[in-house]
Short mmCIF file of C-alpha atoms and ligand atoms in Angstrom, two decimals:
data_model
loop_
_atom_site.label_atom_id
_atom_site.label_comp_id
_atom_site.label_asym_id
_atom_site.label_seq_id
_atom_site.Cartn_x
_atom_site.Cartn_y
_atom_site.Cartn_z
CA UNK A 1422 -25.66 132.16 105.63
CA UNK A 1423 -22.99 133.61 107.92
CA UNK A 1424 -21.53 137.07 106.69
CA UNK A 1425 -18.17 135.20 106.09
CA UNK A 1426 -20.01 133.30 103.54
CA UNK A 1427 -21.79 136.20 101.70
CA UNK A 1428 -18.55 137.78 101.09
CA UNK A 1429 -17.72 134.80 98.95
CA UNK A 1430 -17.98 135.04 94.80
CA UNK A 1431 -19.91 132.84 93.25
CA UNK A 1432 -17.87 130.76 90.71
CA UNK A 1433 -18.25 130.72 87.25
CA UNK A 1434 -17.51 126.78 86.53
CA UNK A 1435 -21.02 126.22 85.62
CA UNK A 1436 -21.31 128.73 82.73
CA UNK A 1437 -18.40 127.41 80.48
CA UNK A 1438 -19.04 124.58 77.77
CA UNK A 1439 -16.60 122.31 79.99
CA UNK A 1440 -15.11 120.84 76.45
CA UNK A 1441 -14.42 124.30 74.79
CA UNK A 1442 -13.02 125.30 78.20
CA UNK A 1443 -10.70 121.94 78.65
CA UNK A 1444 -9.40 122.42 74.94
CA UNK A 1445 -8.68 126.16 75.20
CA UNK A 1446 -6.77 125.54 78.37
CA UNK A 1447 -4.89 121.99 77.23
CA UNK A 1448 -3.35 124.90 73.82
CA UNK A 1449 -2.62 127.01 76.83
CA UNK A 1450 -0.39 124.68 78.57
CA UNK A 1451 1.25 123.27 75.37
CA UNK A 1452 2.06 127.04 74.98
CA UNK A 1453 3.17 127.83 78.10
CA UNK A 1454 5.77 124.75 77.86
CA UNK A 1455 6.80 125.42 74.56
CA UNK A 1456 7.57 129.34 75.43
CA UNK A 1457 9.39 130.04 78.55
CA UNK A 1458 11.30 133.57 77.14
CA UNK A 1459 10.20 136.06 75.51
CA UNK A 1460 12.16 135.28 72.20
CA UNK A 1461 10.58 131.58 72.75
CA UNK A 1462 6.80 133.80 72.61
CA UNK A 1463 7.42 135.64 69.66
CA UNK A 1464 8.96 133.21 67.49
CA UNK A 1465 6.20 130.60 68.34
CA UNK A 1466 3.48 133.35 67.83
CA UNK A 1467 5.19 134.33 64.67
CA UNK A 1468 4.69 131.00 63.44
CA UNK A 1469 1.23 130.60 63.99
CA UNK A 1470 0.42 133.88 62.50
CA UNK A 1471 2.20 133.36 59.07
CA UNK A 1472 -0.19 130.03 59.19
CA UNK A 1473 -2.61 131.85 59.48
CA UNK A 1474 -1.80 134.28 56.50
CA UNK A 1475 -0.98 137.20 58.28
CA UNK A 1476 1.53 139.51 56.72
CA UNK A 1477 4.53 141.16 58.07
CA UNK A 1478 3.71 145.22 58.11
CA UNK A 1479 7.91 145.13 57.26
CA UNK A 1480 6.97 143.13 53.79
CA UNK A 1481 3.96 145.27 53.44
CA UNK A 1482 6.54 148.36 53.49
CA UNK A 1483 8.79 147.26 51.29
CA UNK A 1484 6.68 145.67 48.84
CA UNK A 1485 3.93 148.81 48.98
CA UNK A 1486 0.70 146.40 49.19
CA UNK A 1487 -1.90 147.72 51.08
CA UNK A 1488 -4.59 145.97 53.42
CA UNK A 1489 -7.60 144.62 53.47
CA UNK A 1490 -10.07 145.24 56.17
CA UNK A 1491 -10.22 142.03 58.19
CA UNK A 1492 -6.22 141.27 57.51
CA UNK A 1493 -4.06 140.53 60.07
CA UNK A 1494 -0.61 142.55 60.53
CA UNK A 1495 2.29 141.72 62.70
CA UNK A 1496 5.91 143.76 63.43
CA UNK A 1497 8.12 142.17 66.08
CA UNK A 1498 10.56 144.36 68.18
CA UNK A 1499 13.87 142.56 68.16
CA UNK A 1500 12.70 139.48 67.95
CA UNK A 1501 11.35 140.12 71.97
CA UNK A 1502 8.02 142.44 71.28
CA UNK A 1503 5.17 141.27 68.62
CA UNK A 1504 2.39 143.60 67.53
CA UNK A 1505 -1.18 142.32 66.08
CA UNK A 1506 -3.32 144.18 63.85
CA UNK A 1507 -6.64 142.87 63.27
CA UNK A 1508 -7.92 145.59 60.51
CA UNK A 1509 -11.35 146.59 61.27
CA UNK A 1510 -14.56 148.53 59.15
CA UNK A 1511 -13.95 151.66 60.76
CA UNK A 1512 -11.31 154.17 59.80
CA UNK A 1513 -8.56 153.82 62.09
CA UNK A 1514 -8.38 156.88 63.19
CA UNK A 1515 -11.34 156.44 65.32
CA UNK A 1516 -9.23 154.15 67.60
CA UNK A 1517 -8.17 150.70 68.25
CA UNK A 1518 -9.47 148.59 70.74
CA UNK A 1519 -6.12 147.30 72.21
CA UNK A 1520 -5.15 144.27 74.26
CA UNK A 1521 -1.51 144.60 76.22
CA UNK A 1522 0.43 142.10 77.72
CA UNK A 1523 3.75 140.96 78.76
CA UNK A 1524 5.84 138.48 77.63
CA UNK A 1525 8.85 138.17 79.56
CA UNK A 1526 8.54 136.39 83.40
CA UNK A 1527 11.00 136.45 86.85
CA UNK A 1528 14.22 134.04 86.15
CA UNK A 1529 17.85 134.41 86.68
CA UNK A 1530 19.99 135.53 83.38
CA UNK A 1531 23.97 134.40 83.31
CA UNK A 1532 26.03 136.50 83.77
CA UNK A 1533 28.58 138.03 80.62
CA UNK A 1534 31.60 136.10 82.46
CA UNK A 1535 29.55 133.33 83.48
CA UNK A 1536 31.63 129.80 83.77
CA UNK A 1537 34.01 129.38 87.07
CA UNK A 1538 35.24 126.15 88.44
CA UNK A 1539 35.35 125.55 92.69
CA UNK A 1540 36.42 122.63 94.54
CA UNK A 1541 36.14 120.44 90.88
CA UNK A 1542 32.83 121.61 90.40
CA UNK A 1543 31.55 123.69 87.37
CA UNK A 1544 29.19 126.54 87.49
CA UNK A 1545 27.50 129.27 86.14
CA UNK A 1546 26.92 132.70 87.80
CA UNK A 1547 23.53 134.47 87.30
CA UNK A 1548 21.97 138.05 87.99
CA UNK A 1549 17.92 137.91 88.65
CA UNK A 1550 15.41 139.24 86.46
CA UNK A 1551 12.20 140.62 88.01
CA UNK A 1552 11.59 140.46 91.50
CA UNK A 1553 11.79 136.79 93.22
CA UNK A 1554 11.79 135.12 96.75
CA UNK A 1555 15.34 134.05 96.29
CA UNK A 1556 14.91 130.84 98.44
CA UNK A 1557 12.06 129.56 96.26
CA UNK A 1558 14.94 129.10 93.60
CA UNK A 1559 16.76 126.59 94.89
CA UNK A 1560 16.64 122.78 94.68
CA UNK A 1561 14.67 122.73 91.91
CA UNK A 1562 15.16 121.27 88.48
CA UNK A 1563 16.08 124.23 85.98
CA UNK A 1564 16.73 124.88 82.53
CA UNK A 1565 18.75 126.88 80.22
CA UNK A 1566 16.56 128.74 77.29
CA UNK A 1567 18.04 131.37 75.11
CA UNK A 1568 20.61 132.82 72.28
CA UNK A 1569 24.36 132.93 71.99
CA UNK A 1570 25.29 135.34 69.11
CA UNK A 1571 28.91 135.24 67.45
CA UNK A 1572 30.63 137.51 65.79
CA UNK A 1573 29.91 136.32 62.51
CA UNK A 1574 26.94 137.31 63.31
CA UNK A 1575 25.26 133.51 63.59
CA UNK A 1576 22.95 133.18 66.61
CA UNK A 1577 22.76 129.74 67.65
CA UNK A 1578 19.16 128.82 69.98
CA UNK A 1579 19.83 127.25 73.27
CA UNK A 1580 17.56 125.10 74.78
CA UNK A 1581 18.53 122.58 77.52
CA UNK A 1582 16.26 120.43 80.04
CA UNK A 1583 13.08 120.14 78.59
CA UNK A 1584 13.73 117.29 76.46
CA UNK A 1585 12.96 114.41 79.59
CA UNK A 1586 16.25 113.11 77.79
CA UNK A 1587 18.34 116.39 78.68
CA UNK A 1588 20.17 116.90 81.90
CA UNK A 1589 19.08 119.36 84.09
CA UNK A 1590 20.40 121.96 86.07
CA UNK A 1591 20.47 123.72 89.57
CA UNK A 1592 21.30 125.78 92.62
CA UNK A 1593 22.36 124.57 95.90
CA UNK A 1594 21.05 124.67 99.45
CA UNK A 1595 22.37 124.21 102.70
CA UNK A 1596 21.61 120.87 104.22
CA UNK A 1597 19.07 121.62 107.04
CA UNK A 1598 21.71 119.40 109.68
CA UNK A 1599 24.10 122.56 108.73
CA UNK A 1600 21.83 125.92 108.57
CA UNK A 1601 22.02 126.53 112.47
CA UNK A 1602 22.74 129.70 111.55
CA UNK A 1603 20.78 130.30 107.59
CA UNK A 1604 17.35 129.60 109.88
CA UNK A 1605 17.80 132.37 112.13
CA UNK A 1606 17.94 134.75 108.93
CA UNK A 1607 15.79 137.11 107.46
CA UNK A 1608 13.91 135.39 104.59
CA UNK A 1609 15.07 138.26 102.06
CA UNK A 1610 18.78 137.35 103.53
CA UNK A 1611 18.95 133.21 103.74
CA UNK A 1612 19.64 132.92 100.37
CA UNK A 1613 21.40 136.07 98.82
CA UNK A 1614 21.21 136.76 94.80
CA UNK A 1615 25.32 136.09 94.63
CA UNK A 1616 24.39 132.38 95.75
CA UNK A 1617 22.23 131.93 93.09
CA UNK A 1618 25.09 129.61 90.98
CA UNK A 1619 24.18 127.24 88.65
CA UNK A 1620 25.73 123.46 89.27
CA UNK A 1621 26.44 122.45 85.70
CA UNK A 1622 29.13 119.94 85.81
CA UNK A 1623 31.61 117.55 87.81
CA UNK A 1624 33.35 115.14 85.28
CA UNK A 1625 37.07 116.22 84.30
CA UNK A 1626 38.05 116.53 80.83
CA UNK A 1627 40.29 113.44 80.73
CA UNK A 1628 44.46 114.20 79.04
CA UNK A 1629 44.67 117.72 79.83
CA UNK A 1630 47.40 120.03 81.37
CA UNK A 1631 45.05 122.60 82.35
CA UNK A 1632 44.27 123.47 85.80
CA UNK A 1633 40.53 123.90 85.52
CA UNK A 1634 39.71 120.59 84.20
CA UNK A 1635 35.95 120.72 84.66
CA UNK A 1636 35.29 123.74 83.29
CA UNK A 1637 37.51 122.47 80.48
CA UNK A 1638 35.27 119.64 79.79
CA UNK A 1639 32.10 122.05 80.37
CA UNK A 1640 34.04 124.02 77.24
CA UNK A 1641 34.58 121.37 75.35
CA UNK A 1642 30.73 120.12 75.47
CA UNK A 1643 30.05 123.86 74.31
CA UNK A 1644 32.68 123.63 71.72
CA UNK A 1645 31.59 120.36 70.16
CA UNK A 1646 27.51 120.69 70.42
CA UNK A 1647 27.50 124.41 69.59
CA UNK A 1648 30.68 125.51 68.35
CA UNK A 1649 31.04 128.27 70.82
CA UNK A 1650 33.80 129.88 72.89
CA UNK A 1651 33.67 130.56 76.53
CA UNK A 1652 33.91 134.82 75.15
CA UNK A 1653 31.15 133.74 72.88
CA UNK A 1654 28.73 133.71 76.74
CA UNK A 1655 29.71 137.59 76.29
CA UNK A 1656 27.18 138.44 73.80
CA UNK A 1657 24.57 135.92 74.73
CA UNK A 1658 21.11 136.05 76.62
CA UNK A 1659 20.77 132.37 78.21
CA UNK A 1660 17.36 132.44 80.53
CA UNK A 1661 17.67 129.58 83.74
CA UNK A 1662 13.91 128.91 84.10
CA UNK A 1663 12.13 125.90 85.86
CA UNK A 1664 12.19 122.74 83.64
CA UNK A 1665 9.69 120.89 82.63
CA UNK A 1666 5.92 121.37 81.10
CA UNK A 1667 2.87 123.01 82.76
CA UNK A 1668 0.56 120.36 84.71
CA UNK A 1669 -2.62 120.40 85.48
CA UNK A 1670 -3.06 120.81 89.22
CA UNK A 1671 -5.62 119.51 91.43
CA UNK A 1672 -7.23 115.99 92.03
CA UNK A 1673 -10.51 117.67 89.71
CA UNK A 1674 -7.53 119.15 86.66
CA UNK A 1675 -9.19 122.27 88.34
CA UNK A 1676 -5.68 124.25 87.48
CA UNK A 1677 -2.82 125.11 85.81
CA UNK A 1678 0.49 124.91 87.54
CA UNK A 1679 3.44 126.68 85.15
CA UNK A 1680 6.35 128.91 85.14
CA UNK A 1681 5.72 132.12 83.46
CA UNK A 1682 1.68 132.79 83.40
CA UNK A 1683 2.58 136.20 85.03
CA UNK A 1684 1.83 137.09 82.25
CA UNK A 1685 1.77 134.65 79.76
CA UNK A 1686 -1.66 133.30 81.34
CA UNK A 1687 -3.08 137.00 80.04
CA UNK A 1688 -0.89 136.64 76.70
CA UNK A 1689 -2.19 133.62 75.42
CA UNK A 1690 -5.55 134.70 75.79
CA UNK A 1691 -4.68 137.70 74.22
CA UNK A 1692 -3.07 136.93 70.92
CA UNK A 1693 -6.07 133.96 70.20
CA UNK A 1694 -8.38 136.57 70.93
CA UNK A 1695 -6.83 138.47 68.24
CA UNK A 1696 -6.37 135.68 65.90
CA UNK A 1697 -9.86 133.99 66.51
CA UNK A 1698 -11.81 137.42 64.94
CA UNK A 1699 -13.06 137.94 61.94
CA UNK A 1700 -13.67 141.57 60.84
CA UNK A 1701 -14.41 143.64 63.72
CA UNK A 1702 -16.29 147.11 63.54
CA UNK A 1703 -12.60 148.86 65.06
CA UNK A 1704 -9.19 147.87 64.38
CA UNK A 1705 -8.06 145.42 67.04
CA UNK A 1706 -4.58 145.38 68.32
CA UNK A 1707 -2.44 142.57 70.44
CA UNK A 1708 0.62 143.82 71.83
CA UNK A 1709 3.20 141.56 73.16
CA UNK A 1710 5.79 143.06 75.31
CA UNK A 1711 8.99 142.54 77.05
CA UNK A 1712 10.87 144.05 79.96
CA UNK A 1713 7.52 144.23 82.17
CA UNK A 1714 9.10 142.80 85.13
CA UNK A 1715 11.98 145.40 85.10
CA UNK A 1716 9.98 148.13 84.59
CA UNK A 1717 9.33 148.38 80.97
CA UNK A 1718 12.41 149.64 80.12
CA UNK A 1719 14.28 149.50 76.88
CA UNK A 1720 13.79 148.99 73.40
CA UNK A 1721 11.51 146.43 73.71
CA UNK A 1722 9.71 147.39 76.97
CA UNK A 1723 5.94 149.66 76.89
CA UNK A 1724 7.73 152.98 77.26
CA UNK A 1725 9.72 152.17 74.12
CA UNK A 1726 8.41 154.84 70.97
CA UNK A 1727 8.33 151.01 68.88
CA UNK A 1728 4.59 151.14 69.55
CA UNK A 1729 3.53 154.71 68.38
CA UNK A 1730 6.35 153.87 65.43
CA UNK A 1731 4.87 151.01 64.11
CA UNK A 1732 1.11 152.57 64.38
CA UNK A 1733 2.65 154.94 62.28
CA UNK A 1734 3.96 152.74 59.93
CA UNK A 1735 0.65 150.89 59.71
CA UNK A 1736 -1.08 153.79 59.31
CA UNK A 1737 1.30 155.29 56.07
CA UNK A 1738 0.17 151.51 54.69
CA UNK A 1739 -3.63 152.20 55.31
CA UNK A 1740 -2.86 155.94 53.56
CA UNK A 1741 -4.04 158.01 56.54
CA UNK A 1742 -0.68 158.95 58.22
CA UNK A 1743 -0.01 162.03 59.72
CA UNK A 1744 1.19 163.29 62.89
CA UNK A 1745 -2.37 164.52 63.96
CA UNK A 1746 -4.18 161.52 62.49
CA UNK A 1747 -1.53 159.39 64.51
CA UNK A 1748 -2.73 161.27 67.98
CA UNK A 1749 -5.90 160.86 67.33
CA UNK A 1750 -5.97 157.22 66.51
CA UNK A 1751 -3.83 156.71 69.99
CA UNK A 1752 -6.32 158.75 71.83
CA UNK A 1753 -9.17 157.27 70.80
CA UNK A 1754 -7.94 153.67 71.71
CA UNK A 1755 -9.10 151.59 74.28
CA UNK A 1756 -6.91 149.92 76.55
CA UNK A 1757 -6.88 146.33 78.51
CA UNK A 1758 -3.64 145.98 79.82
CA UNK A 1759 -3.95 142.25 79.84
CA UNK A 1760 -1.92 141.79 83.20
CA UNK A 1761 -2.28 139.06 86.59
CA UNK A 1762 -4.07 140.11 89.58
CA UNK A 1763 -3.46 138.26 92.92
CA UNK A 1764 -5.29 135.08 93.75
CA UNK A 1765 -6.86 134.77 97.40
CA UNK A 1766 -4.22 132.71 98.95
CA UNK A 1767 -6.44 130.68 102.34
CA UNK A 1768 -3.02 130.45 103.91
CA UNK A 1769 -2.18 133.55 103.75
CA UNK A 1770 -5.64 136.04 103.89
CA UNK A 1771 -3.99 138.57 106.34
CA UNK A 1772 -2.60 140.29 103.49
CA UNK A 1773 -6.10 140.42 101.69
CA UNK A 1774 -9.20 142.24 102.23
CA UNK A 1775 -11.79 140.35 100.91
CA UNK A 1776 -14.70 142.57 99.64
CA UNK A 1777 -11.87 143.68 97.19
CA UNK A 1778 -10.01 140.54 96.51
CA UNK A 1779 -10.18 137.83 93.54
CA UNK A 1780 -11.01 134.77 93.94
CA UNK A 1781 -9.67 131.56 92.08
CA UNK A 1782 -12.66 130.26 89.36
CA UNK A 1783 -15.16 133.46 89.87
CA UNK A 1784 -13.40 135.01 86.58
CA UNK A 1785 -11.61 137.87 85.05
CA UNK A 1786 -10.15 140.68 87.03
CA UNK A 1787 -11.02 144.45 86.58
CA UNK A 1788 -8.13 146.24 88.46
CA UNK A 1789 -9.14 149.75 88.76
CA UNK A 1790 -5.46 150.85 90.05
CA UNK A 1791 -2.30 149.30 91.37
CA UNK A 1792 0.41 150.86 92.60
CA UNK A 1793 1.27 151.55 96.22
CA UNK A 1794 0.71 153.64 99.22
CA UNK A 1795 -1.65 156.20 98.12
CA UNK A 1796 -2.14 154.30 95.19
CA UNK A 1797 1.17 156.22 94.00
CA UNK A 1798 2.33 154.97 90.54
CA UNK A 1799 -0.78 153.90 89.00
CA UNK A 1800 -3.17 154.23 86.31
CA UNK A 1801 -6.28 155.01 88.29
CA UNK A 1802 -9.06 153.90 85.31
CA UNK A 1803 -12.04 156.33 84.93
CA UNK A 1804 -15.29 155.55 85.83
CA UNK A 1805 -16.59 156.03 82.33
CA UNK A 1806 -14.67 153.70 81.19
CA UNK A 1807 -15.08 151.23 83.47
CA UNK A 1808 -18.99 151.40 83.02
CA UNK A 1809 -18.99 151.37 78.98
CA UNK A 1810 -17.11 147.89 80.28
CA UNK A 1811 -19.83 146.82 82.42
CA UNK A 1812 -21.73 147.19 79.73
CA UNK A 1813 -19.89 145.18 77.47
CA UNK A 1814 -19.28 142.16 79.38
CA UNK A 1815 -22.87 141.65 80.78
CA UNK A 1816 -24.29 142.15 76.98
CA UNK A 1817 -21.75 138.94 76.42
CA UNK A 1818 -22.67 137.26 79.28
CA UNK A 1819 -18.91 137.28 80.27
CA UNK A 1820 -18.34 137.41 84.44
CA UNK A 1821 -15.67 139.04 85.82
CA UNK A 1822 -14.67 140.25 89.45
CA UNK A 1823 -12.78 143.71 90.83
CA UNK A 1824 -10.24 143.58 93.27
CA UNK A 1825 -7.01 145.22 94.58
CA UNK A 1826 -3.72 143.72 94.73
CA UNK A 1827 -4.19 143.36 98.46
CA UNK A 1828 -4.52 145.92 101.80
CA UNK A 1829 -3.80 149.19 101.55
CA UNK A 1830 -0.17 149.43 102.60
CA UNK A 1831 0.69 145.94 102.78
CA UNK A 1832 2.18 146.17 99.33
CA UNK A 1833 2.16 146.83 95.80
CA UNK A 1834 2.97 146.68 91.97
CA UNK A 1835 2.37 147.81 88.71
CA UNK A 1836 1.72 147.03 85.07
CA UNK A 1837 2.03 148.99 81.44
CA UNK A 1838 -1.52 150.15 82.20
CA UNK A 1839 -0.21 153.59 83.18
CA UNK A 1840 2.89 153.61 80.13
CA UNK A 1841 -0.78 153.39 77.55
CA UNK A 1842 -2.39 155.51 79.15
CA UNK A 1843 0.54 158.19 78.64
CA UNK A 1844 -0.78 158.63 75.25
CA UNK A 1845 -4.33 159.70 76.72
CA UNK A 1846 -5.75 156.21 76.21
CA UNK A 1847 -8.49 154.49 78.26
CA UNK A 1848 -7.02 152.20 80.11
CA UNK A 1849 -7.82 149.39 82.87
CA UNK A 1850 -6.37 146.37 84.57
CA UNK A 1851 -7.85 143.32 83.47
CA UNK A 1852 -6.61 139.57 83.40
CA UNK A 1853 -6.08 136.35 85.30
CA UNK A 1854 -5.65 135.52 88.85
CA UNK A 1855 -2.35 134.17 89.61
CA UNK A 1856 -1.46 132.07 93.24
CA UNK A 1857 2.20 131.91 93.45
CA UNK A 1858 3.16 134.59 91.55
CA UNK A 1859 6.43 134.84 90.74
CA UNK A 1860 6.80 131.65 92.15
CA UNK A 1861 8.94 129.10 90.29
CA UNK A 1862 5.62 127.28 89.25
CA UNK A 1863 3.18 129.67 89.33
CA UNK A 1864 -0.95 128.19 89.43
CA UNK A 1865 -4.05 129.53 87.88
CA UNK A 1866 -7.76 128.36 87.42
CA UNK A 1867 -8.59 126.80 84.22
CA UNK A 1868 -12.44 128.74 84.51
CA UNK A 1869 -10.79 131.89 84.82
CA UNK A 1870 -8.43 131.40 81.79
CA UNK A 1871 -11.51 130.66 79.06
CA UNK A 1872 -13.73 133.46 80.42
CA UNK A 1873 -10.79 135.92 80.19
CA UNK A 1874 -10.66 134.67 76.89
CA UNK A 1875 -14.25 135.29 75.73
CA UNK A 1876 -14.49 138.44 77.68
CA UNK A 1877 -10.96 139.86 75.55
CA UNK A 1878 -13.31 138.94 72.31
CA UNK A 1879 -16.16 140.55 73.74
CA UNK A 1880 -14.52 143.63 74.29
CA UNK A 1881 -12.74 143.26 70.84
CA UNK A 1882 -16.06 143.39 69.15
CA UNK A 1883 -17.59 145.98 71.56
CA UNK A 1884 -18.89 148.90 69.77
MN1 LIG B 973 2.56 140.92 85.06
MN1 LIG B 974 5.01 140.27 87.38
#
């Protein structure tokens, strides 16, 4: 064996039951189709979990009911953030074990003022959200998901492209017989975030004196279908994703190619995890969040107090709050911040080094840090941590890999990881490797998402 060859993982394809593994992964990419924003998550999560009997810790306040050990609990965040309770044996002040992901992915929001008319032509301006390649962006079939609240305080659901009967939407690019001068730009600079406009229509709204008689007829559509006003786009969040549903990828169905599994590949996992316990020895918490990509910011993002506030809450319910009891249950949590790792890309392995890199189908990733530079920004995860995990995943026969994000200095990023850990939590990196990411479509390995899955429960149940 050449030493190229020894560096290589092993996969993990043979270890999976390959049905359990197919089924898991076909709910996975009916979720990930259904659920392209973060409202999209919650409200489809939401529903499953009342199915399920779960009750809503907001009920549970007013009504005064107590739980049981083995119920499950769930709070939402402005309808963009969901937290999971899973009440365990032990009292929950000796900690939680705690699984953290994101919810919300890279797209481009409209803008407040977001309908103009040029040259007869109708579109929409946008501002990006997260950090994308602008060029990938264009050409491609989009979508528009999201809310439009009026005044009267109705919010109406948007939802446009998905249906194969919907139109679909789109930006622009230069014919190639035309971009003499785009080719010879900078790849951040060929396509530039003000170009990112969204074609939405052509057709003139026939008998009108109006000048704009596109954007009149655009208006009109509105009007009719959802009885909005053009000042109505002023309080509304409308998401332009890729349209369509998540495919399997790969002559063998090897993969999953969707928009959105950074990080709603670690997500899914997450919340079944969660739901798919019974009564585990330590109170088990999912936590949903939003604003990841931005930096966590907000009301609904990690460093938001809604967290420690609704532990609180839980814990007044449970008859154990107090301020001491509530830093004590935070401390003695431990963390997975259920986040992507990079895939080894073969075209691009320059940026990689590969003793330290993950590999597509060789299973979940342990990131010890992220960050930058001198690792600068991130949650470096202790070593005694990190072995108690060892631990647990070979007793459950789960395999995982480490890696970094890539070569020192050739990059970066970061996660919530170091937000949890803020409140003197354990915490480590661990989740899915992700080619493409941030990517329009964005691909993953079908082995990797059903062992992340049964090593979350593993370390759910982990004593
Ligand atoms: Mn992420
Ligand atoms: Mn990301």
């Amino acid at each position: 064996m050449s030493k190229q060859n020894k560096q290589e993982k092993q996969t993990i394809w043979e270890k999976s039951d390959t049905n359990l593994l197919e089924s898991f992964c076909a709910d996975y990419r009916s979720f990930i189709s259904r659920n392209k924003t973060e409202r999209e998550c919650v409200a489809d999560m939401t529903a499953v979990l009342k199915e399920q009997g779960a009750k809503s810790l907001a009920d549970l306040i007013e009504s005064g009911e107590t739980l049981q050990r083995g119920d499950l609990v769930y709070a939402d965040m402005m309808k963009k953030a969901l937290l999971i309770f899973r009440i365990g044996e032990k009292p929950v002040t000796e900690g939680m074990r705690f699984l953290g992901a994101h919810i919300d992915s890279p797209r481009m929001d409209l803008k407040q003022n977001p309908l103009y008319e040029n040259t007869n032509l109708a579109l929409f301006e946008t501002h990006y959200y997260g950090g994308i390649k602008k060029y990938q962006w264009v050409t491609l079939p989009l979508a528009l998901h999201g809310v439009i609240a009026k005044k009267n305080g109705e919010v109406m659901n948007i939802c446009i492209g998905e249906d194969p009967e919907d139109p679909v939407f789109g930006v622009s690019d230069l014919l190639i017989h035309l971009a003499a001068k785009q080719m010879t730009k900078k790849v951040s600079e060929a396509v530039t975030g003000e170009n990112l406009n969204v074609l939405v229509g052509s057709r003139p709204l026939a008998g009108t004196e109006e000048k704009e008689t596109v954007k009149a007829n655009i208006l009109a559509l509105l009007a009719e279908k959802y009885g909005i006003t053009e000042e109505d786009f002023i309080s509304a969040e409308i998401e332009v994703v890729p349209a369509g549903p998540a495919r399997d990828y790969g002559l063998d169905r090897s993969m999953i190619m969707g928009y959105g599994q950074d990080d709603r590949v670690c997500a899914y996992p997450s919340f079944r995890a969660i739901l798919d316990e019974g009564t585990p020895q330590y109170t088990c918490v999912c936590l949903l969040t939003d604003k990841e990509e931005i930096g966590s910011v907000g009301a609904t993002g990690m460093h938001s107090r809604f967290y420690e506030n609704t532990v609180a809450e839980l814990m007044n319910v449970l008859g154990c709050y107090s301020e001491l009891n509530l830093r004590r249950t935070l401390a003695h949590t431990k963390v997975l911040s259920s986040d992507v790792s990079a895939a080894f890309d073969p075209n691009y392995p320059d940026v990689m080094e590969k003793n330290n890199a993950a590999f597509f189908g060789c299973g979940p990733v342990f990131n010890k840090y992220t960050g930058s530079r001198g690792k600068s920004g991130s949650n470096d995860a202790n070593a005694e941590y990190i072995a108690w995990l060892r631990a647990c995943m070979d007793d459950a026969d789960i395999r995982y890999q480490t890696s970094e994000l890539g070569k020192v200095d050739e990059g970066g990023g970061g996660t919530i990881a170091y937000i949890l850990a803020n409140l003197g939590m354990e915490v480590i990196d661990f989740g899915v490797a992700v080619l493409n990411m941030h990517a329009p479509w964005e691909i993953t390995s079908k082995a990797d998402i059903y062992e992340t899955y049964l090593a979350y429960r593993a370390f759910l149940t982990r004593c």
